[in-house]
XYZ file of N, CA and C in Angstrom:
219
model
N 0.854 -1.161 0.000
C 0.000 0.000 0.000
C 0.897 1.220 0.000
N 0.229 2.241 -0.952
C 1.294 3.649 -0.752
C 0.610 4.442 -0.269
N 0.781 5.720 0.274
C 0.083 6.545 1.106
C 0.962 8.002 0.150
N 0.576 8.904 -0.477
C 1.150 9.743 -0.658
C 0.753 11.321 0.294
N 1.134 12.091 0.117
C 0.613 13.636 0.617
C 1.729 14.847 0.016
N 0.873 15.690 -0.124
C 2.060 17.201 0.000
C 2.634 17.128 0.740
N 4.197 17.070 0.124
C 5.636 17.134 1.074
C 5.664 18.448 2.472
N 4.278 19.362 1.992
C 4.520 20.684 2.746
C 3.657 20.338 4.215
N 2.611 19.712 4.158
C 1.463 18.716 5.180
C 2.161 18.090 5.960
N 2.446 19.004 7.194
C 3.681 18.581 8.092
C 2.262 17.040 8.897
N 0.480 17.843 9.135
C -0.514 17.603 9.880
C -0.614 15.389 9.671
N -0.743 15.562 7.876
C -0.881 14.723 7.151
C 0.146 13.891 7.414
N 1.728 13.964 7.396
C 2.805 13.508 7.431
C 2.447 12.622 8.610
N 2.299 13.280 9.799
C 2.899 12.725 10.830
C 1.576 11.758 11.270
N 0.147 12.011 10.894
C -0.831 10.752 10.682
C -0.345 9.802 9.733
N 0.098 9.764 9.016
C 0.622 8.494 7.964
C 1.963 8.048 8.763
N 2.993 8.540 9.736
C 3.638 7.955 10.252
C 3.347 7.641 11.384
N 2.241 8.058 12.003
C 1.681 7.258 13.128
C 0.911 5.824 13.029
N 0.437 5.897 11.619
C -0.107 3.930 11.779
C 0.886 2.881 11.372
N 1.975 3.585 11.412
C 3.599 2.903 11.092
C 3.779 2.711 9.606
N 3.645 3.556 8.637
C 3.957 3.618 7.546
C 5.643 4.632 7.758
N 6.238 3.422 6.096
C 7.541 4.076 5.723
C 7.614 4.650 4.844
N 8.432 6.117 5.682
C 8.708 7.318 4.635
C 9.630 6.654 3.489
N 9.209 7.321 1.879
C 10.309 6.809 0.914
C 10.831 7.495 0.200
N 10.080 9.090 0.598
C 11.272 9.552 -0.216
C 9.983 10.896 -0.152
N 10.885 11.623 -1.065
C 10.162 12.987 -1.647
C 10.176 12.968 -3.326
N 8.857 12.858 -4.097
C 8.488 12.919 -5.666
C 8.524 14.529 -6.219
N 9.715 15.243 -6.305
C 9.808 16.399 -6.678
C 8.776 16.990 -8.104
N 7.735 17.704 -7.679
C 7.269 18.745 -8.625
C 6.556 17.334 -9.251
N 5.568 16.801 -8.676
C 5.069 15.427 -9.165
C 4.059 14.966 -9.670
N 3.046 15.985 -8.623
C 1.470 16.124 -8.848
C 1.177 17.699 -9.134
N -0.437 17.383 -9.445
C -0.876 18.882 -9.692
C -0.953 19.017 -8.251
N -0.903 20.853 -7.540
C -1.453 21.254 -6.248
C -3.117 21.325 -6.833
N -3.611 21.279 -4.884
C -5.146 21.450 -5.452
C -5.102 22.543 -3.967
N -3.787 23.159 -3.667
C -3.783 24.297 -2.938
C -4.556 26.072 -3.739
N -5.421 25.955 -2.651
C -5.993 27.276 -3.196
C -4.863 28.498 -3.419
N -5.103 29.376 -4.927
C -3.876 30.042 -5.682
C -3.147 29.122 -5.747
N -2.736 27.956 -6.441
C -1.754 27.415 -6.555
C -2.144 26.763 -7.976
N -3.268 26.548 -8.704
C -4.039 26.266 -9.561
C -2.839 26.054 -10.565
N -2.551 24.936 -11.472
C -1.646 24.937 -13.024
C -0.431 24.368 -12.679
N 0.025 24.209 -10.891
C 1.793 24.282 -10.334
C 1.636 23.082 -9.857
N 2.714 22.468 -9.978
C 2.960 20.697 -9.715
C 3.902 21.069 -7.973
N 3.337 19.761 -7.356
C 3.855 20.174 -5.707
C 4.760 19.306 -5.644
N 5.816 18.923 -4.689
C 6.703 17.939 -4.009
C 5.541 16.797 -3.419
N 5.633 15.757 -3.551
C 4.210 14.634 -2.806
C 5.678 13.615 -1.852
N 5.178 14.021 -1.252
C 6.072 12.754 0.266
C 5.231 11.377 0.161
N 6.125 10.337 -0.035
C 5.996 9.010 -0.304
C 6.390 8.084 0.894
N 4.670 7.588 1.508
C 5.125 6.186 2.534
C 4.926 5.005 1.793
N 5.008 3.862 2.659
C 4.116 2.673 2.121
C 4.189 1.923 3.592
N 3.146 0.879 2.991
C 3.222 -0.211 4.006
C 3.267 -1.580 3.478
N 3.667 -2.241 3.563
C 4.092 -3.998 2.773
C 3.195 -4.610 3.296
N 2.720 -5.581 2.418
C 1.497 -6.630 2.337
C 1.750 -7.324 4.157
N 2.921 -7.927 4.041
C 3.594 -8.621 5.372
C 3.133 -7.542 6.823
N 3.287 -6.214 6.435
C 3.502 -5.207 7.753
C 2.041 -5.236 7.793
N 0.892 -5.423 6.826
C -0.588 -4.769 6.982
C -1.276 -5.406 8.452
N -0.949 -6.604 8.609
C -1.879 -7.191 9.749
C -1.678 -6.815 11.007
N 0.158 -6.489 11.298
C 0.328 -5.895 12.300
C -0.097 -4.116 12.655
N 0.213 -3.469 11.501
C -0.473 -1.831 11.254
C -1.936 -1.673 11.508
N -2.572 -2.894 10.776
C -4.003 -2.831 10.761
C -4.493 -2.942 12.484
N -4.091 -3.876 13.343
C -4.307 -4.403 14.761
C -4.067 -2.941 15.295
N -2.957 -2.194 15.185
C -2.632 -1.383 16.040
C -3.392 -0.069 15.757
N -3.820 -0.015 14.712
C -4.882 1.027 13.940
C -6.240 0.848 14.727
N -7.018 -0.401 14.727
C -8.183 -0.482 15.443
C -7.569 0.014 16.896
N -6.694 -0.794 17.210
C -6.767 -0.328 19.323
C -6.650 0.651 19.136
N -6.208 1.726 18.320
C -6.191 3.288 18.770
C -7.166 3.655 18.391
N -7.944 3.624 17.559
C -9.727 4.104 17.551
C -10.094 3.814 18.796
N -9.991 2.471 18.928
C -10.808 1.525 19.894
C -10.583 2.170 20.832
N -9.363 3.178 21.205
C -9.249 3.466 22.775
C -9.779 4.977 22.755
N -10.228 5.804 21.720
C -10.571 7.188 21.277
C -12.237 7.207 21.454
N -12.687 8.620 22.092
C -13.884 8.382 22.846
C -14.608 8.166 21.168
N -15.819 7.577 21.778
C -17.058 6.920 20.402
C -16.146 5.828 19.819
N -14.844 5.111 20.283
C -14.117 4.563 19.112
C -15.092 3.723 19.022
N -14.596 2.421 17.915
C -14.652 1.350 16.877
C -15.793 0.320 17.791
């Protein structure tokens, strides 16, 4: 699984490295922005993933943290 985001989405970043996804890099000038005024300009997109093997353990630890968040799962 890949997870991409704007390299600039410090918010985004650090939720995709909290369900234990790996950073892989930075895709310079990669995608379109869909940042307001930014309309026509290609952004930096920060690249995780997670491996087929890592999903069952990511996935477990993903529910208990809902699960422990008020209204969770």
């Amino acid at each position: 699984m890949d997870l991409k985001t704007d390299a600039r989405n410090s918010r985004s970043r650090a939720a995709i490295e909290a369900i234990g996804a790996t950073f892989g890099g930075v895709l310079r000038r990669w995608s379109r922005s869909w940042a307001p005024g930014e309309e026509g300009r290609l952004r930096d997109s920060a690249l995780y993933s997670i491996l087929a093997e890592e999903w069952p353990a990511r996935h477990k630890q993903l529910l208990e943290r809902l699960a422990s968040q008020p209204g969770g799962v």
